[in-house]
CSV table of C-alpha atoms in Angstrom, one decimal:
chain,number,residue,atom,x,y,z
G,1,UNK,CA,0.0,0.0,0.0
G,2,UNK,CA,1.4,3.4,-1.0
G,3,UNK,CA,2.1,5.6,2.0
G,4,UNK,CA,-0.4,8.5,2.1
G,5,UNK,CA,0.9,11.9,3.2
G,6,UNK,CA,-2.3,13.8,3.9
G,7,UNK,CA,-1.6,15.8,7.1
G,8,UNK,CA,-5.3,16.7,7.5
G,9,UNK,CA,-6.5,13.1,7.5
G,10,UNK,CA,-3.7,11.9,9.7
G,11,UNK,CA,-4.2,14.6,12.4
G,12,UNK,CA,-8.0,14.1,12.5
G,13,UNK,CA,-7.7,10.4,12.6
G,14,UNK,CA,-5.3,10.7,15.6
G,15,UNK,CA,-8.1,12.5,17.5
G,16,UNK,CA,-11.0,10.5,16.3
G,17,UNK,CA,-9.5,7.1,16.9
G,18,UNK,CA,-9.5,7.8,20.6
G,19,UNK,CA,-13.2,8.8,20.4
G,20,UNK,CA,-14.1,5.7,18.5
G,21,UNK,CA,-12.2,3.4,20.9
G,22,UNK,CA,-13.7,5.1,24.0
G,23,UNK,CA,-17.2,4.7,22.5
G,24,UNK,CA,-16.5,1.0,21.6
G,25,UNK,CA,-15.4,0.4,25.2
G,26,UNK,CA,-18.6,2.1,26.4
G,27,UNK,CA,-20.7,-0.1,24.1
G,28,UNK,CA,-19.0,-3.2,25.3
G,29,UNK,CA,-19.6,-2.4,29.0
G,30,UNK,CA,-23.1,-1.1,28.5
G,31,UNK,CA,-24.3,-4.2,26.7
G,32,UNK,CA,-26.1,-5.7,29.7
G,33,UNK,CA,-28.7,-2.9,30.2
G,34,UNK,CA,-28.5,-0.8,27.0
G,35,UNK,CA,-28.0,-1.4,23.3
G,36,UNK,CA,-24.5,-2.6,22.8
G,37,UNK,CA,-22.4,-5.6,23.6
G,38,UNK,CA,-19.5,-7.6,22.5
G,39,UNK,CA,-20.3,-7.7,18.8
G,40,UNK,CA,-20.8,-4.0,17.9
G,41,UNK,CA,-18.1,-3.0,20.5
G,42,UNK,CA,-15.6,-5.3,18.6
G,43,UNK,CA,-16.8,-4.0,15.2
G,44,UNK,CA,-16.2,-0.4,16.4
G,45,UNK,CA,-12.7,-1.2,17.7
G,46,UNK,CA,-11.9,-2.8,14.4
G,47,UNK,CA,-13.3,0.3,12.6
G,48,UNK,CA,-10.9,2.5,14.6
G,49,UNK,CA,-8.0,0.3,13.5
G,50,UNK,CA,-9.2,0.4,9.9
G,51,UNK,CA,-9.3,4.2,10.1
G,52,UNK,CA,-5.6,4.1,11.3
G,53,UNK,CA,-4.8,1.8,8.4
G,54,UNK,CA,-6.5,4.1,6.0
G,55,UNK,CA,-4.8,7.3,7.1
G,56,UNK,CA,-1.3,5.8,7.7
G,57,UNK,CA,-0.6,2.3,6.4
G,58,UNK,CA,-0.8,-1.3,7.5
G,59,UNK,CA,2.7,-1.3,9.0
G,60,UNK,CA,1.7,1.5,11.4
G,61,UNK,CA,-1.3,-0.5,12.6
G,62,UNK,CA,0.9,-3.5,13.2
G,63,UNK,CA,3.4,-1.3,15.1
G,64,UNK,CA,0.7,0.3,17.2
G,65,UNK,CA,-0.9,-3.0,18.0
G,66,UNK,CA,1.7,-5.8,17.8
G,67,UNK,CA,-0.9,-8.6,18.1
G,68,UNK,CA,-1.3,-11.6,15.9
G,69,UNK,CA,-5.0,-11.3,15.1
G,70,UNK,CA,-5.3,-15.1,14.5
G,71,UNK,CA,-4.3,-15.7,18.1
G,72,UNK,CA,-6.7,-13.0,19.1
G,73,UNK,CA,-9.6,-14.8,17.5
G,74,UNK,CA,-8.6,-18.1,19.0
G,75,UNK,CA,-8.3,-16.5,22.5
G,76,UNK,CA,-11.8,-15.0,22.1
G,77,UNK,CA,-13.3,-18.4,21.2
G,78,UNK,CA,-11.5,-20.1,24.1
G,79,UNK,CA,-12.7,-17.5,26.6
G,80,UNK,CA,-16.2,-17.9,25.3
G,81,UNK,CA,-16.1,-21.7,25.6
G,82,UNK,CA,-14.4,-21.7,29.0
G,83,UNK,CA,-17.0,-19.2,30.3
G,84,UNK,CA,-19.6,-21.7,29.3
G,85,UNK,CA,-17.7,-24.7,30.8
G,86,UNK,CA,-17.2,-22.8,34.1
G,87,UNK,CA,-20.8,-23.6,35.0
G,88,UNK,CA,-19.9,-27.3,35.1
G,89,UNK,CA,-17.9,-26.6,38.3
G,90,UNK,CA,-21.0,-25.5,40.1
G,91,UNK,CA,-23.0,-28.4,38.8
G,92,UNK,CA,-25.1,-26.3,36.4
G,93,UNK,CA,-25.9,-26.8,32.7
G,94,UNK,CA,-23.5,-25.6,30.0
G,95,UNK,CA,-23.5,-21.7,29.5
G,96,UNK,CA,-25.4,-21.0,32.7
G,97,UNK,CA,-24.9,-17.4,33.9
G,98,UNK,CA,-24.6,-16.0,37.4
G,99,UNK,CA,-24.4,-12.5,38.8
G,100,UNK,CA,-23.8,-10.8,42.1
G,101,UNK,CA,-23.4,-7.3,43.5
G,102,UNK,CA,-20.0,-6.1,44.6
G,103,UNK,CA,-18.8,-2.9,46.3
G,104,UNK,CA,-15.9,-1.7,44.1
G,105,UNK,CA,-13.7,1.1,45.5
G,106,UNK,CA,-14.5,3.9,42.9
G,107,UNK,CA,-17.6,2.7,41.2
G,108,UNK,CA,-19.8,1.8,44.2
G,109,UNK,CA,-22.3,-1.0,44.1
G,110,UNK,CA,-21.8,-2.8,40.8
G,111,UNK,CA,-23.5,-5.8,39.3
G,112,UNK,CA,-21.0,-8.2,37.9
G,113,UNK,CA,-22.2,-11.0,35.7
G,114,UNK,CA,-20.4,-13.9,34.1
G,115,UNK,CA,-22.1,-12.9,30.9
G,116,UNK,CA,-19.4,-10.2,30.7
G,117,UNK,CA,-16.8,-12.9,30.3
G,118,UNK,CA,-18.6,-14.5,27.4
G,119,UNK,CA,-19.0,-11.0,25.9
G,120,UNK,CA,-15.3,-10.4,26.2
G,121,UNK,CA,-14.7,-13.6,24.2
G,122,UNK,CA,-17.2,-12.4,21.5
G,123,UNK,CA,-15.4,-9.0,21.5
G,124,UNK,CA,-11.9,-10.5,20.9
G,125,UNK,CA,-13.2,-12.9,18.3
G,126,UNK,CA,-15.0,-10.1,16.3
G,127,UNK,CA,-11.9,-7.8,16.4
G,128,UNK,CA,-9.7,-10.7,15.4
G,129,UNK,CA,-11.8,-11.9,12.5
G,130,UNK,CA,-12.5,-8.4,11.1
G,131,UNK,CA,-8.9,-7.4,11.3
G,132,UNK,CA,-7.7,-10.7,9.7
G,133,UNK,CA,-10.1,-10.2,6.8
G,134,UNK,CA,-9.2,-6.6,6.2
G,135,UNK,CA,-5.4,-7.0,6.7
G,136,UNK,CA,-5.2,-10.0,4.4
G,137,UNK,CA,-7.2,-8.3,1.7
G,138,UNK,CA,-5.3,-5.0,2.0
G,139,UNK,CA,-1.8,-6.4,1.9
G,140,UNK,CA,0.2,-6.1,-1.2
G,141,UNK,CA,2.3,-9.1,-2.4
I,1,UNK,CA,-38.9,23.1,36.0
I,2,UNK,CA,-42.2,24.1,34.4
I,3,UNK,CA,-41.0,27.6,33.4
I,4,UNK,CA,-37.7,26.2,32.2
I,5,UNK,CA,-39.5,23.7,30.0
I,6,UNK,CA,-41.7,26.5,28.6
I,7,UNK,CA,-38.7,28.5,27.7
I,8,UNK,CA,-36.8,25.5,26.3
I,9,UNK,CA,-39.6,24.2,24.1
I,10,UNK,CA,-39.5,26.9,21.4
I,11,UNK,CA,-35.7,27.0,21.5
I,12,UNK,CA,-35.5,23.3,20.8
I,13,UNK,CA,-38.2,23.6,18.1
I,14,UNK,CA,-36.3,26.4,16.4
I,15,UNK,CA,-33.0,24.6,16.5
I,16,UNK,CA,-34.5,21.5,14.9
I,17,UNK,CA,-36.3,23.5,12.3
I,18,UNK,CA,-33.1,25.4,11.4
I,19,UNK,CA,-31.3,22.1,11.1
I,20,UNK,CA,-33.9,20.7,8.8
I,21,UNK,CA,-33.9,23.9,6.7
I,22,UNK,CA,-30.1,23.8,6.4
I,23,UNK,CA,-30.2,20.2,5.3
I,24,UNK,CA,-32.8,21.0,2.6
I,25,UNK,CA,-30.7,24.0,1.5
I,26,UNK,CA,-27.6,21.8,1.1
I,27,UNK,CA,-29.6,19.4,-0.9
I,28,UNK,CA,-30.7,22.3,-3.2
I,29,UNK,CA,-27.0,23.3,-3.4
I,30,UNK,CA,-26.2,19.7,-4.6
I,31,UNK,CA,-28.7,20.0,-7.4
I,32,UNK,CA,-28.1,23.6,-8.5
I,33,UNK,CA,-24.3,24.1,-8.3
I,34,UNK,CA,-22.3,23.5,-11.5
I,35,UNK,CA,-19.2,21.4,-10.5
I,36,UNK,CA,-17.9,18.9,-8.0
I,37,UNK,CA,-16.0,21.5,-5.9
I,38,UNK,CA,-18.9,23.9,-5.5
I,39,UNK,CA,-21.2,20.9,-4.7
I,40,UNK,CA,-18.9,19.6,-2.0
I,41,UNK,CA,-18.8,23.1,-0.6
I,42,UNK,CA,-22.6,23.1,-0.3
I,43,UNK,CA,-22.8,19.6,0.9
I,44,UNK,CA,-20.2,19.7,3.7
I,45,UNK,CA,-20.7,23.1,5.3
I,46,UNK,CA,-24.5,23.5,5.5
I,47,UNK,CA,-25.3,19.8,6.0
I,48,UNK,CA,-22.8,19.7,8.9
I,49,UNK,CA,-24.3,22.7,10.5
I,50,UNK,CA,-27.8,21.3,10.0
I,51,UNK,CA,-26.9,18.0,11.6
I,52,UNK,CA,-25.2,19.9,14.5
I,53,UNK,CA,-28.4,21.9,15.0
I,54,UNK,CA,-30.6,18.9,15.0
I,55,UNK,CA,-28.3,17.0,17.4
I,56,UNK,CA,-28.1,20.1,19.7
I,57,UNK,CA,-31.9,20.3,19.7
I,58,UNK,CA,-32.1,16.6,20.6
I,59,UNK,CA,-29.5,17.1,23.3
I,60,UNK,CA,-31.5,20.0,24.9
I,61,UNK,CA,-34.7,18.0,24.6
I,62,UNK,CA,-33.2,15.2,26.6
I,63,UNK,CA,-31.7,17.6,29.2
I,64,UNK,CA,-34.9,19.5,29.9
I,65,UNK,CA,-37.7,17.0,29.3
I,66,UNK,CA,-36.1,13.6,30.2
I,67,UNK,CA,-33.6,15.1,32.7
I,68,UNK,CA,-30.8,13.1,31.1
I,69,UNK,CA,-27.4,14.6,30.0
I,70,UNK,CA,-26.7,12.4,27.1
I,71,UNK,CA,-22.9,12.1,26.7
I,72,UNK,CA,-23.3,10.1,23.6
I,73,UNK,CA,-25.1,13.0,21.9
I,74,UNK,CA,-22.3,15.4,22.9
I,75,UNK,CA,-19.8,12.9,21.6
I,76,UNK,CA,-21.8,12.7,18.3
I,77,UNK,CA,-21.8,16.5,18.0
I,78,UNK,CA,-18.1,16.7,18.5
I,79,UNK,CA,-17.5,13.7,16.2
I,80,UNK,CA,-19.6,15.1,13.3
I,81,UNK,CA,-18.0,18.5,13.8
I,82,UNK,CA,-14.5,17.0,13.4
I,83,UNK,CA,-15.0,14.5,10.7
I,84,UNK,CA,-17.5,16.0,8.2
I,85,UNK,CA,-15.2,18.8,6.9
I,86,UNK,CA,-12.3,16.3,6.6
I,87,UNK,CA,-14.5,14.1,4.5
I,88,UNK,CA,-15.3,17.0,2.3
I,89,UNK,CA,-11.6,17.9,2.0
I,90,UNK,CA,-10.7,14.3,1.1
I,91,UNK,CA,-13.5,14.0,-1.5
I,92,UNK,CA,-12.5,17.3,-3.2
I,93,UNK,CA,-8.8,16.4,-3.1
I,94,UNK,CA,-9.5,13.0,-4.6
I,95,UNK,CA,-11.6,14.7,-7.3
I,96,UNK,CA,-8.8,17.2,-8.1
I,97,UNK,CA,-6.1,14.5,-8.2
I,98,UNK,CA,-8.2,12.4,-10.6
I,99,UNK,CA,-8.6,15.3,-12.9
I,100,UNK,CA,-12.2,16.4,-12.6
I,101,UNK,CA,-12.5,19.7,-14.4
I,102,UNK,CA,-13.4,22.9,-12.7
I,103,UNK,CA,-16.3,25.1,-13.7
I,104,UNK,CA,-15.3,27.1,-16.8
I,105,UNK,CA,-15.9,30.4,-15.1
I,106,UNK,CA,-13.4,29.6,-12.3
I,107,UNK,CA,-10.6,32.2,-12.2
I,108,UNK,CA,-7.9,30.9,-9.9
I,109,UNK,CA,-6.1,27.5,-9.5
I,110,UNK,CA,-3.3,27.7,-7.0
I,111,UNK,CA,-3.1,24.0,-6.4
I,112,UNK,CA,-2.1,23.3,-10.0
I,113,UNK,CA,1.0,25.5,-9.7
I,114,UNK,CA,1.9,23.9,-6.3
I,115,UNK,CA,1.6,20.4,-7.8
I,116,UNK,CA,3.7,21.4,-10.8
I,117,UNK,CA,6.4,22.9,-8.6
I,118,UNK,CA,6.5,19.8,-6.4
I,119,UNK,CA,6.8,17.6,-9.5
I,120,UNK,CA,9.7,19.7,-10.7
I,121,UNK,CA,11.5,19.5,-7.4
I,122,UNK,CA,11.1,15.7,-6.9
I,123,UNK,CA,11.1,14.1,-10.4
I,124,UNK,CA,12.7,10.9,-9.1
I,125,UNK,CA,10.0,10.0,-6.5
I,126,UNK,CA,7.3,10.9,-8.9
I,127,UNK,CA,8.6,8.5,-11.5
I,128,UNK,CA,9.0,5.6,-9.0
I,129,UNK,CA,5.4,6.2,-7.8
I,130,UNK,CA,4.0,6.2,-11.3
């Protein structure tokens, strides 16, 4: 991919990538009670990385995030499967969910559910799959 | 709260109406103006301001009528304000680089000279890119 030298695009994407990633984290965490969740959170994170790849090049994305996206997909799938298999320990059927309320130091009384772990797996798998598709299509040979 | 709502109601209505009118005006600009650059000028500026007005009206509505400060809406306002002009810039630049002609009554083209000078100063890189 030819390196683009558009200062306007690069500067704005430096700012907007942070907004997009913040919003994707918000969507990921808000998924239990609001629209959102692992899938669109992952898609928005991947969109931020694609924006970086558009305004710089693929090498910059690989430097900024030195992750093998194949491993990321596999880790996401494993987390999702193990969050389902964790219910075997408590003698419950596969993929049973549990939740409880905890007093966290800064956030106060928070409901933590094991569905969040499953969502984290979905998030990682979606980011990994999307980035694998786009990077493998976009690469020159 | 009642009086605040009575004051806020026409303000919100006017904001949303102005936004809608600006959007319609930019659509008319897209139809009426002669070339790509003038059209992009109409489409980016007034459509952006129209969207900002509508979003601002929606934000004020949620503040005064639902008692909810929607951070997502503020973020959307900032995001549109940052990205829409850049999108217009990129579209116009891409149009210029791919050789879309300007309106025949245009009088000034500074970018043409700038590009010619840059090609003169860096002939090697230009050849390798082509």
